[in-house]
PDB file of C-alpha atoms in Angstrom:
ATOM      1  CA  UNK A  89     -12.897 -11.485  -6.124  1.00  0.00           C
ATOM      2  CA  UNK A  90     -16.652 -11.115  -7.300  1.00  0.00           C
ATOM      3  CA  UNK A  91     -16.668 -11.196 -11.966  1.00  0.00           C
ATOM      4  CA  UNK A  92     -18.795  -8.049 -11.144  1.00  0.00           C
ATOM      5  CA  UNK A  93     -16.434  -6.905  -9.360  1.00  0.00           C
ATOM      6  CA  UNK A  94     -13.138  -4.768 -11.004  1.00  0.00           C
ATOM      7  CA  UNK A  95      -9.964  -5.914 -10.825  1.00  0.00           C
ATOM      8  CA  UNK A  96      -8.062  -3.679  -8.351  1.00  0.00           C
ATOM      9  CA  UNK A  97      -5.317  -4.004 -10.687  1.00  0.00           C
ATOM     10  CA  UNK A  98      -4.923  -2.870 -14.568  1.00  0.00           C
ATOM     11  CA  UNK A  99      -2.954  -3.832 -17.172  1.00  0.00           C
ATOM     12  CA  UNK A 100      -0.514  -1.923 -19.425  1.00  0.00           C
ATOM     13  CA  UNK A 101      -2.737  -2.764 -22.958  1.00  0.00           C
ATOM     14  CA  UNK A 102      -6.374  -2.154 -21.143  1.00  0.00           C
ATOM     15  CA  UNK A 103      -4.941   1.134 -20.208  1.00  0.00           C
ATOM     16  CA  UNK A 104      -3.679   2.033 -23.375  1.00  0.00           C
ATOM     17  CA  UNK A 105      -7.313   0.775 -24.551  1.00  0.00           C
ATOM     18  CA  UNK A 106      -9.148   2.935 -22.097  1.00  0.00           C
ATOM     19  CA  UNK A 107      -7.687   6.250 -23.048  1.00  0.00           C
ATOM     20  CA  UNK A 108      -7.404   5.902 -26.921  1.00  0.00           C
ATOM     21  CA  UNK A 109     -11.493   5.451 -26.152  1.00  0.00           C
ATOM     22  CA  UNK A 110     -11.142   8.729 -24.085  1.00  0.00           C
ATOM     23  CA  UNK A 111     -11.722   7.785 -20.418  1.00  0.00           C
ATOM     24  CA  UNK A 112     -11.112  10.293 -18.601  1.00  0.00           C
ATOM     25  CA  UNK A 113      -7.748   9.096 -16.250  1.00  0.00           C
ATOM     26  CA  UNK A 114      -5.647  10.076 -14.298  1.00  0.00           C
ATOM     27  CA  UNK A 115      -2.704   9.591 -14.323  1.00  0.00           C
ATOM     28  CA  UNK A 116      -0.104   9.153 -10.537  1.00  0.00           C
ATOM     29  CA  UNK A 117       3.000   8.894 -10.010  1.00  0.00           C
ATOM     30  CA  UNK A 118       4.415   7.831  -7.084  1.00  0.00           C
ATOM     31  CA  UNK A 119       8.011   6.895  -6.770  1.00  0.00           C
ATOM     32  CA  UNK A 120       9.525   6.126  -3.394  1.00  0.00           C
ATOM     33  CA  UNK A 121      11.399   3.503  -1.801  1.00  0.00           C
ATOM     34  CA  UNK A 122      13.093   3.136   1.165  1.00  0.00           C
ATOM     35  CA  UNK A 123      16.876   3.827   0.851  1.00  0.00           C
ATOM     36  CA  UNK A 124      15.732   6.615  -2.413  1.00  0.00           C
ATOM     37  CA  UNK A 125      11.962   8.630  -0.639  1.00  0.00           C
ATOM     38  CA  UNK A 126      12.553  11.233  -3.192  1.00  0.00           C
ATOM     39  CA  UNK A 127      11.418  10.456  -6.031  1.00  0.00           C
ATOM     40  CA  UNK A 128      10.603  13.276  -8.211  1.00  0.00           C
ATOM     41  CA  UNK A 129      14.127  13.974 -10.110  1.00  0.00           C
ATOM     42  CA  UNK A 130      13.097  10.406 -11.406  1.00  0.00           C
ATOM     43  CA  UNK A 131       9.819  11.379 -11.992  1.00  0.00           C
ATOM     44  CA  UNK A 132      11.045  14.637 -13.478  1.00  0.00           C
ATOM     45  CA  UNK A 133      13.128  12.496 -16.134  1.00  0.00           C
ATOM     46  CA  UNK A 134      10.008   9.935 -17.428  1.00  0.00           C
ATOM     47  CA  UNK A 135       7.155   9.845 -16.921  1.00  0.00           C
ATOM     48  CA  UNK A 136       4.002   8.355 -18.324  1.00  0.00           C
ATOM     49  CA  UNK A 137       2.180  10.697 -19.932  1.00  0.00           C
ATOM     50  CA  UNK A 138       0.391  13.018 -18.416  1.00  0.00           C
ATOM     51  CA  UNK A 139       1.284  11.363 -15.493  1.00  0.00           C
ATOM     52  CA  UNK A 140       1.405  13.860 -11.885  1.00  0.00           C
ATOM     53  CA  UNK A 141       4.111  13.243  -8.627  1.00  0.00           C
ATOM     54  CA  UNK A 142       2.751  12.170  -5.411  1.00  0.00           C
ATOM     55  CA  UNK A 143       4.973  12.770  -2.378  1.00  0.00           C
ATOM     56  CA  UNK A 144       4.420  10.034  -0.312  1.00  0.00           C
ATOM     57  CA  UNK A 145       6.136  11.049   2.993  1.00  0.00           C
ATOM     58  CA  UNK A 146       4.266  14.509   2.112  1.00  0.00           C
ATOM     59  CA  UNK A 147       1.104  13.748   1.006  1.00  0.00           C
ATOM     60  CA  UNK A 148       0.016   9.467   1.582  1.00  0.00           C
ATOM     61  CA  UNK A 149       1.454  10.049   5.246  1.00  0.00           C
ATOM     62  CA  UNK A 150       2.346  13.507   7.799  1.00  0.00           C
ATOM     63  CA  UNK A 151       4.084  13.965  10.270  1.00  0.00           C
ATOM     64  CA  UNK A 152       2.669  12.338  14.193  1.00  0.00           C
ATOM     65  CA  UNK A 153       4.320  11.679  17.390  1.00  0.00           C
ATOM     66  CA  UNK A 154       6.684   8.780  16.968  1.00  0.00           C
ATOM     67  CA  UNK A 155       4.153   6.529  19.095  1.00  0.00           C
ATOM     68  CA  UNK A 156       1.558   6.519  16.263  1.00  0.00           C
ATOM     69  CA  UNK A 157       4.158   5.571  14.116  1.00  0.00           C
ATOM     70  CA  UNK A 158       7.188   6.527  11.353  1.00  0.00           C
ATOM     71  CA  UNK A 159       3.512   6.917   8.352  1.00  0.00           C
ATOM     72  CA  UNK A 160       0.758   7.821   9.857  1.00  0.00           C
ATOM     73  CA  UNK A 161      -2.426   8.159   7.487  1.00  0.00           C
ATOM     74  CA  UNK A 162      -2.406  11.838   5.915  1.00  0.00           C
ATOM     75  CA  UNK A 163      -5.478  13.537   8.047  1.00  0.00           C
ATOM     76  CA  UNK A 164      -8.886  13.646   5.508  1.00  0.00           C
ATOM     77  CA  UNK A 165      -8.506  16.978   4.550  1.00  0.00           C
ATOM     78  CA  UNK A 166      -5.135  17.267   3.338  1.00  0.00           C
ATOM     79  CA  UNK A 167      -5.445  13.566   1.899  1.00  0.00           C
ATOM     80  CA  UNK A 168      -8.811  15.412   0.008  1.00  0.00           C
ATOM     81  CA  UNK A 169      -6.948  18.572  -1.059  1.00  0.00           C
ATOM     82  CA  UNK A 170      -3.901  16.627  -2.577  1.00  0.00           C
ATOM     83  CA  UNK A 171      -6.104  13.992  -4.864  1.00  0.00           C
ATOM     84  CA  UNK A 172      -7.814  17.871  -6.483  1.00  0.00           C
ATOM     85  CA  UNK A 173      -4.614  19.499  -6.779  1.00  0.00           C
ATOM     86  CA  UNK A 174      -3.112  16.433  -8.943  1.00  0.00           C
ATOM     87  CA  UNK A 175      -6.499  17.347 -10.759  1.00  0.00           C
ATOM     88  CA  UNK A 176      -8.679  14.176 -10.149  1.00  0.00           C
ATOM     89  CA  UNK A 177     -12.443  14.802 -11.440  1.00  0.00           C
ATOM     90  CA  UNK A 178     -15.772  13.896 -10.199  1.00  0.00           C
ATOM     91  CA  UNK A 179     -15.891  10.306 -12.769  1.00  0.00           C
ATOM     92  CA  UNK A 180     -12.135   9.534 -12.849  1.00  0.00           C
ATOM     93  CA  UNK A 181     -10.345   6.661 -13.218  1.00  0.00           C
ATOM     94  CA  UNK A 182      -7.701   6.808 -11.065  1.00  0.00           C
ATOM     95  CA  UNK A 183      -4.254   4.627 -12.180  1.00  0.00           C
ATOM     96  CA  UNK A 184      -1.312   4.741  -9.668  1.00  0.00           C
ATOM     97  CA  UNK A 185       2.247   3.480 -10.115  1.00  0.00           C
ATOM     98  CA  UNK A 186       5.611   3.355  -9.273  1.00  0.00           C
ATOM     99  CA  UNK A 187       9.273   1.639 -10.629  1.00  0.00           C
ATOM    100  CA  UNK A 188       9.085  -0.665  -7.214  1.00  0.00           C
ATOM    101  CA  UNK A 189       7.528  -3.660  -7.788  1.00  0.00           C
ATOM    102  CA  UNK A 190       3.960  -1.299  -6.825  1.00  0.00           C
ATOM    103  CA  UNK A 191       4.587  -1.071  -3.412  1.00  0.00           C
ATOM    104  CA  UNK A 192       4.241   3.014  -2.758  1.00  0.00           C
ATOM    105  CA  UNK A 193       1.510   2.706  -5.608  1.00  0.00           C
ATOM    106  CA  UNK A 194      -0.299   0.670  -3.415  1.00  0.00           C
ATOM    107  CA  UNK A 195      -0.503   2.697  -0.612  1.00  0.00           C
ATOM    108  CA  UNK A 196      -2.339   5.633  -2.549  1.00  0.00           C
ATOM    109  CA  UNK A 197      -4.861   2.626  -4.166  1.00  0.00           C
ATOM    110  CA  UNK A 198      -5.287   1.893   0.215  1.00  0.00           C
ATOM    111  CA  UNK A 199      -5.599   5.739   0.269  1.00  0.00           C
ATOM    112  CA  UNK A 200      -8.205   6.747  -2.430  1.00  0.00           C
ATOM    113  CA  UNK A 201     -10.174   3.027  -3.099  1.00  0.00           C
ATOM    114  CA  UNK A 202     -11.336   3.186   1.051  1.00  0.00           C
ATOM    115  CA  UNK A 203     -11.964   7.154   0.076  1.00  0.00           C
ATOM    116  CA  UNK A 204     -14.477   5.682  -2.536  1.00  0.00           C
ATOM    117  CA  UNK A 205     -12.399   6.991  -5.608  1.00  0.00           C
ATOM    118  CA  UNK A 206     -12.108   4.341  -8.082  1.00  0.00           C
ATOM    119  CA  UNK A 207      -8.457   3.771  -8.586  1.00  0.00           C
ATOM    120  CA  UNK A 208      -6.465   0.899 -10.040  1.00  0.00           C
ATOM    121  CA  UNK A 209      -3.018  -0.233  -9.458  1.00  0.00           C
ATOM    122  CA  UNK A 210      -0.921   0.059 -12.988  1.00  0.00           C
ATOM    123  CA  UNK A 211       0.088  -3.769 -12.896  1.00  0.00           C
ATOM    124  CA  UNK A 212       4.384  -3.983 -13.377  1.00  0.00           C
ATOM    125  CA  UNK A 213       4.379  -0.983 -13.150  1.00  0.00           C
ATOM    126  CA  UNK A 214       7.015   1.959 -14.981  1.00  0.00           C
ATOM    127  CA  UNK A 215       8.774  -0.991 -16.527  1.00  0.00           C
ATOM    128  CA  UNK A 216       5.810  -2.525 -17.646  1.00  0.00           C
ATOM    129  CA  UNK A 217       4.739   0.497 -19.448  1.00  0.00           C
ATOM    130  CA  UNK A 218       8.747   1.276 -21.001  1.00  0.00           C
ATOM    131  CA  UNK A 219       8.791  -2.755 -22.355  1.00  0.00           C
ATOM    132  CA  UNK A 220       5.268  -2.085 -23.635  1.00  0.00           C
ATOM    133  CA  UNK A 221       7.144   0.433 -26.299  1.00  0.00           C
ATOM    134  CA  UNK A 222       4.883   3.118 -24.145  1.00  0.00           C
ATOM    135  CA  UNK A 223       6.380   6.552 -24.411  1.00  0.00           C
ATOM    136  CA  UNK A 224       7.755   8.441 -21.584  1.00  0.00           C
ATOM    137  CA  UNK A 225       7.248  12.679 -21.306  1.00  0.00           C
ATOM    138  CA  UNK A 226      10.105  14.708 -18.709  1.00  0.00           C
ATOM    139  CA  UNK A 227       9.267  17.561 -16.521  1.00  0.00           C
ATOM    140  CA  UNK A 228       6.338  18.563 -13.644  1.00  0.00           C
ATOM    141  CA  UNK A 229       3.046  18.460 -15.010  1.00  0.00           C
ATOM    142  CA  UNK A 230       0.714  20.452 -12.810  1.00  0.00           C
ATOM    143  CA  UNK A 231      -3.103  20.124 -13.601  1.00  0.00           C
ATOM    144  CA  UNK A 232      -5.766  22.258 -13.661  1.00  0.00           C
ATOM    145  CA  UNK A 233      -7.368  21.352 -10.145  1.00  0.00           C
ATOM    146  CA  UNK A 234      -9.476  18.318 -10.102  1.00  0.00           C
ATOM    147  CA  UNK A 235     -13.313  18.525  -8.323  1.00  0.00           C
ATOM    148  CA  UNK A 236     -13.278  15.029  -6.767  1.00  0.00           C
ATOM    149  CA  UNK A 237     -14.886  14.406  -3.200  1.00  0.00           C
ATOM    150  CA  UNK A 238     -13.826  11.822  -0.934  1.00  0.00           C
ATOM    151  CA  UNK A 239     -15.558   9.834   1.119  1.00  0.00           C
ATOM    152  CA  UNK A 240     -14.976  10.572   5.254  1.00  0.00           C
ATOM    153  CA  UNK A 241     -15.074   7.045   6.867  1.00  0.00           C
ATOM    154  CA  UNK A 242     -12.305   5.107   6.682  1.00  0.00           C
ATOM    155  CA  UNK A 243     -13.769   1.615   6.553  1.00  0.00           C
ATOM    156  CA  UNK A 244     -10.124  -0.099   5.463  1.00  0.00           C
ATOM    157  CA  UNK A 245      -7.975   0.580   8.532  1.00  0.00           C
ATOM    158  CA  UNK A 246      -7.405  -1.986  11.781  1.00  0.00           C
ATOM    159  CA  UNK A 247      -6.806  -0.766  14.801  1.00  0.00           C
ATOM    160  CA  UNK A 248      -3.964  -1.819  17.600  1.00  0.00           C
ATOM    161  CA  UNK A 249      -5.788  -3.032  19.652  1.00  0.00           C
ATOM    162  CA  UNK A 250      -7.665  -5.413  16.290  1.00  0.00           C
ATOM    163  CA  UNK A 251      -4.395  -6.250  15.316  1.00  0.00           C
ATOM    164  CA  UNK A 252      -3.906  -8.166  18.611  1.00  0.00           C
ATOM    165  CA  UNK A 253      -6.479  -9.327  18.718  1.00  0.00           C
ATOM    166  CA  UNK A 254      -6.545 -11.129  14.947  1.00  0.00           C
ATOM    167  CA  UNK A 255      -4.234 -13.832  14.930  1.00  0.00           C
ATOM    168  CA  UNK A 256      -7.740 -15.322  17.361  1.00  0.00           C
ATOM    169  CA  UNK A 257     -10.772 -13.663  15.529  1.00  0.00           C
ATOM    170  CA  UNK A 258      -9.160 -14.661  12.208  1.00  0.00           C
ATOM    171  CA  UNK A 259      -5.441 -13.992  11.117  1.00  0.00           C
ATOM    172  CA  UNK A 260      -2.489 -11.388  11.716  1.00  0.00           C
ATOM    173  CA  UNK A 261      -0.426 -11.736   8.120  1.00  0.00           C
ATOM    174  CA  UNK A 262       3.556  -9.600   8.741  1.00  0.00           C
ATOM    175  CA  UNK A 263       4.565  -8.890   5.447  1.00  0.00           C
ATOM    176  CA  UNK A 264       7.950  -8.020   5.929  1.00  0.00           C
ATOM    177  CA  UNK A 265      11.218  -9.887   5.104  1.00  0.00           C
ATOM    178  CA  UNK A 266      11.917 -13.253   6.957  1.00  0.00           C
ATOM    179  CA  UNK A 267      14.887 -11.802   9.127  1.00  0.00           C
ATOM    180  CA  UNK A 268      12.457  -8.297   9.771  1.00  0.00           C
ATOM    181  CA  UNK A 269       9.807 -10.978  11.016  1.00  0.00           C
ATOM    182  CA  UNK A 270      11.732 -12.981  13.412  1.00  0.00           C
ATOM    183  CA  UNK A 271      13.760 -10.026  15.247  1.00  0.00           C
ATOM    184  CA  UNK A 272      17.643 -10.586  13.205  1.00  0.00           C
ATOM    185  CA  UNK A 273      17.552  -7.691  11.540  1.00  0.00           C
ATOM    186  CA  UNK A 274      18.538  -4.707  12.508  1.00  0.00           C
ATOM    187  CA  UNK A 275      15.909  -2.422  12.675  1.00  0.00           C
ATOM    188  CA  UNK A 276      15.274   1.676  12.816  1.00  0.00           C
ATOM    189  CA  UNK A 277      12.819   0.504  15.597  1.00  0.00           C
ATOM    190  CA  UNK A 278      12.591   0.664  19.234  1.00  0.00           C
ATOM    191  CA  UNK A 279      12.312  -2.748  19.540  1.00  0.00           C
ATOM    192  CA  UNK A 280      13.015  -5.999  16.955  1.00  0.00           C
ATOM    193  CA  UNK A 281      10.577  -9.454  16.113  1.00  0.00           C
ATOM    194  CA  UNK A 282       6.549  -9.637  15.017  1.00  0.00           C
ATOM    195  CA  UNK A 283       3.713  -9.243  17.348  1.00  0.00           C
ATOM    196  CA  UNK A 284       2.480 -12.891  18.967  1.00  0.00           C
ATOM    197  CA  UNK A 285       0.104 -14.862  16.914  1.00  0.00           C
ATOM    198  CA  UNK A 286       1.434 -13.186  13.367  1.00  0.00           C
ATOM    199  CA  UNK A 287       1.614 -15.648  10.398  1.00  0.00           C
ATOM    200  CA  UNK A 288       4.697 -14.273   8.347  1.00  0.00           C
ATOM    201  CA  UNK A 289       4.153 -13.741   4.399  1.00  0.00           C
ATOM    202  CA  UNK A 290       5.885 -10.853   2.965  1.00  0.00           C
ATOM    203  CA  UNK A 291       4.640  -8.462   0.420  1.00  0.00           C
ATOM    204  CA  UNK A 292       7.368  -9.962  -2.555  1.00  0.00           C
ATOM    205  CA  UNK A 293       5.788 -13.398  -2.929  1.00  0.00           C
ATOM    206  CA  UNK A 294       2.892 -11.794  -4.988  1.00  0.00           C
ATOM    207  CA  UNK A 295       5.480 -10.257  -6.838  1.00  0.00           C
ATOM    208  CA  UNK A 296       6.138 -11.979 -10.104  1.00  0.00           C
ATOM    209  CA  UNK A 297       9.177 -12.139 -11.575  1.00  0.00           C
ATOM    210  CA  UNK A 298       8.162  -9.222 -14.078  1.00  0.00           C
ATOM    211  CA  UNK A 299       7.583  -7.173 -11.158  1.00  0.00           C
ATOM    212  CA  UNK A 300       3.702  -8.342 -12.009  1.00  0.00           C
ATOM    213  CA  UNK A 301       1.409  -9.237  -8.763  1.00  0.00           C
ATOM    214  CA  UNK A 302       1.245 -12.755  -9.389  1.00  0.00           C
ATOM    215  CA  UNK A 303      -2.659 -14.782  -9.993  1.00  0.00           C
ATOM    216  CA  UNK A 304      -4.884 -15.253  -7.773  1.00  0.00           C
ATOM    217  CA  UNK A 305      -4.688 -19.160  -7.229  1.00  0.00           C
ATOM    218  CA  UNK A 306      -1.170 -17.513  -6.101  1.00  0.00           C
ATOM    219  CA  UNK A 307      -2.565 -15.554  -3.635  1.00  0.00           C
ATOM    220  CA  UNK A 308      -5.096 -18.472  -2.236  1.00  0.00           C
ATOM    221  CA  UNK A 309      -1.781 -21.147  -2.393  1.00  0.00           C
ATOM    222  CA  UNK A 310       0.233 -19.127  -0.466  1.00  0.00           C
ATOM    223  CA  UNK A 311      -2.212 -18.414   2.097  1.00  0.00           C
ATOM    224  CA  UNK A 312      -2.643 -21.968   2.863  1.00  0.00           C
ATOM    225  CA  UNK A 313       0.129 -23.409   3.232  1.00  0.00           C
ATOM    226  CA  UNK A 314       0.550 -19.958   5.817  1.00  0.00           C
ATOM    227  CA  UNK A 315      -2.536 -21.314   7.636  1.00  0.00           C
ATOM    228  CA  UNK A 316      -4.983 -18.394   6.398  1.00  0.00           C
ATOM    229  CA  UNK A 317      -8.380 -18.824   6.404  1.00  0.00           C
ATOM    230  CA  UNK A 318      -9.392 -16.228   3.212  1.00  0.00           C
ATOM    231  CA  UNK A 319     -12.827 -16.539   5.050  1.00  0.00           C
ATOM    232  CA  UNK A 320     -11.794 -15.628   8.581  1.00  0.00           C
ATOM    233  CA  UNK A 321     -11.333 -12.235   9.040  1.00  0.00           C
ATOM    234  CA  UNK A 322      -7.453 -11.294   8.127  1.00  0.00           C
ATOM    235  CA  UNK A 323      -6.007  -7.655   9.315  1.00  0.00           C
ATOM    236  CA  UNK A 324      -2.183  -6.976   7.985  1.00  0.00           C
ATOM    237  CA  UNK A 325       1.140  -5.367   9.522  1.00  0.00           C
ATOM    238  CA  UNK A 326       4.239  -4.414   8.201  1.00  0.00           C
ATOM    239  CA  UNK A 327       6.499  -1.886   9.042  1.00  0.00           C
ATOM    240  CA  UNK A 328       5.420   1.120   8.713  1.00  0.00           C
ATOM    241  CA  UNK A 329       1.833   0.603   6.657  1.00  0.00           C
ATOM    242  CA  UNK A 330       3.870   0.795   3.441  1.00  0.00           C
ATOM    243  CA  UNK A 331       4.701  -2.908   2.634  1.00  0.00           C
ATOM    244  CA  UNK A 332       0.670  -3.643   4.293  1.00  0.00           C
ATOM    245  CA  UNK A 333      -1.428  -2.156   1.326  1.00  0.00           C
ATOM    246  CA  UNK A 334       0.219  -4.100  -0.687  1.00  0.00           C
ATOM    247  CA  UNK A 335      -0.015  -7.378   0.812  1.00  0.00           C
ATOM    248  CA  UNK A 336      -4.142  -5.663   0.754  1.00  0.00           C
ATOM    249  CA  UNK A 337      -3.840  -4.754  -2.882  1.00  0.00           C
ATOM    250  CA  UNK A 338      -3.157  -8.557  -3.561  1.00  0.00           C
ATOM    251  CA  UNK A 339      -5.804 -10.106  -1.184  1.00  0.00           C
ATOM    252  CA  UNK A 340      -8.274  -7.942  -3.035  1.00  0.00           C
ATOM    253  CA  UNK A 341      -6.412  -9.352  -7.006  1.00  0.00           C
ATOM    254  CA  UNK A 342      -7.309 -11.806  -4.905  1.00  0.00           C
ATOM    255  CA  UNK A 343     -10.376 -11.939  -4.557  1.00  0.00           C
ATOM    256  CA  UNK A 344     -10.143 -12.379  -0.331  1.00  0.00           C
ATOM    257  CA  UNK A 345     -10.841  -8.798   2.097  1.00  0.00           C
ATOM    258  CA  UNK A 346      -8.210  -7.517   4.561  1.00  0.00           C
ATOM    259  CA  UNK A 347      -7.850  -4.461   7.128  1.00  0.00           C
ATOM    260  CA  UNK A 348      -4.527  -2.634   6.923  1.00  0.00           C
ATOM    261  CA  UNK A 349      -3.060  -1.765  10.652  1.00  0.00           C
ATOM    262  CA  UNK A 350      -1.720   1.680   9.619  1.00  0.00           C
ATOM    263  CA  UNK A 351       0.635   2.067  12.560  1.00  0.00           C
ATOM    264  CA  UNK A 352       2.603  -2.009  12.029  1.00  0.00           C
ATOM    265  CA  UNK A 353       5.747  -3.278  13.561  1.00  0.00           C
ATOM    266  CA  UNK A 354       6.763   1.090  13.882  1.00  0.00           C
ATOM    267  CA  UNK A 355       4.084   1.811  16.262  1.00  0.00           C
ATOM    268  CA  UNK A 356       3.387  -1.491  17.603  1.00  0.00           C
ATOM    269  CA  UNK A 357       7.449  -1.368  18.696  1.00  0.00           C
ATOM    270  CA  UNK A 358       6.968   2.115  20.677  1.00  0.00           C
ATOM    271  CA  UNK A 359       3.795   1.376  22.475  1.00  0.00           C
ATOM    272  CA  UNK A 360       4.887   0.517  25.771  1.00  0.00           C
ATOM    273  CA  UNK A 361       2.863  -2.984  26.903  1.00  0.00           C
ATOM    274  CA  UNK A 362       2.738  -4.504  24.219  1.00  0.00           C
ATOM    275  CA  UNK A 363       4.285  -7.340  23.787  1.00  0.00           C
ATOM    276  CA  UNK A 364       6.862  -9.102  21.370  1.00  0.00           C
ATOM    277  CA  UNK A 365       7.456 -12.691  19.800  1.00  0.00           C
ATOM    278  CA  UNK A 366      10.809 -13.964  18.421  1.00  0.00           C
ATOM    279  CA  UNK A 367      11.905 -15.972  16.023  1.00  0.00           C
ATOM    280  CA  UNK A 368      10.512 -17.348  13.053  1.00  0.00           C
ATOM    281  CA  UNK A 369       7.415 -19.323  14.268  1.00  0.00           C
ATOM    282  CA  UNK A 370       3.790 -17.349  15.403  1.00  0.00           C
ATOM    283  CA  UNK A 371       3.761 -16.808  19.232  1.00  0.00           C
ATOM    284  CA  UNK A 372       7.224 -17.781  19.272  1.00  0.00           C
ATOM    285  CA  UNK A 373       9.881 -16.780  21.990  1.00  0.00           C
ATOM    286  CA  UNK A 374       6.829 -14.250  23.757  1.00  0.00           C
ATOM    287  CA  UNK A 375       7.748 -11.555  25.696  1.00  0.00           C
ATOM    288  CA  UNK A 376       6.881  -8.346  27.599  1.00  0.00           C
ATOM    289  CA  UNK A 377       8.487  -4.479  27.415  1.00  0.00           C
TER     290      UNK A 377
END
């Protein structure tokens, strides 16, 4: 990331300073996790003052056919309507957060950033806010609809064919846990394993014990250890496109561009004719469907 570029994350102190200067900031609460996909009850119990709840399952994805994967991207028009419902206005800085190491918030960051919105992830999320002594408020905030206009293009997504070619053209990073990557953990998908040629860098490798993103130097060391050249094209995959956005966030924080394969393993494993690799190495034991 050059000196002229703004970090994709923002600390609690910087956020507080911006709000004190009355910088227009729209806070979005994106609480979601695999074992607790409905985060609204937690949001209602306490959230950052002025934050609007964002439903990842309903607003940051869309219902789709199984072969599209488990979390297909929302249609452009639906995302634009949702952003205005959240109260986002032209000129706003959007700050997204969650209570799960930024994984869900990164999905919102990635979707909005590639549509031209100035958006950053609160580093450390809800935990960092509370530990800093920040206040919480309860209830459901329904803001006045915003007037933001999203950019109708898709520069940040990689197709399934581009994901397949990525290991030879640069790198394909699989952001899942090692057990899922190797194909030894239970999975809701039809097959277990990874895309042949993908290297395994779990997205949580980029998160420190305080829940904040590790620094750029750490990210570059992690890439080097995995044999990934940051100067070559990088595509990121995961289970269904959520954690991959978090890895894209960590890479962006280190000044490394990447693209996300939205369907990820949940799409690859459902696509006839796509080979599967199992085991700890990128090419592993490859077999066809």
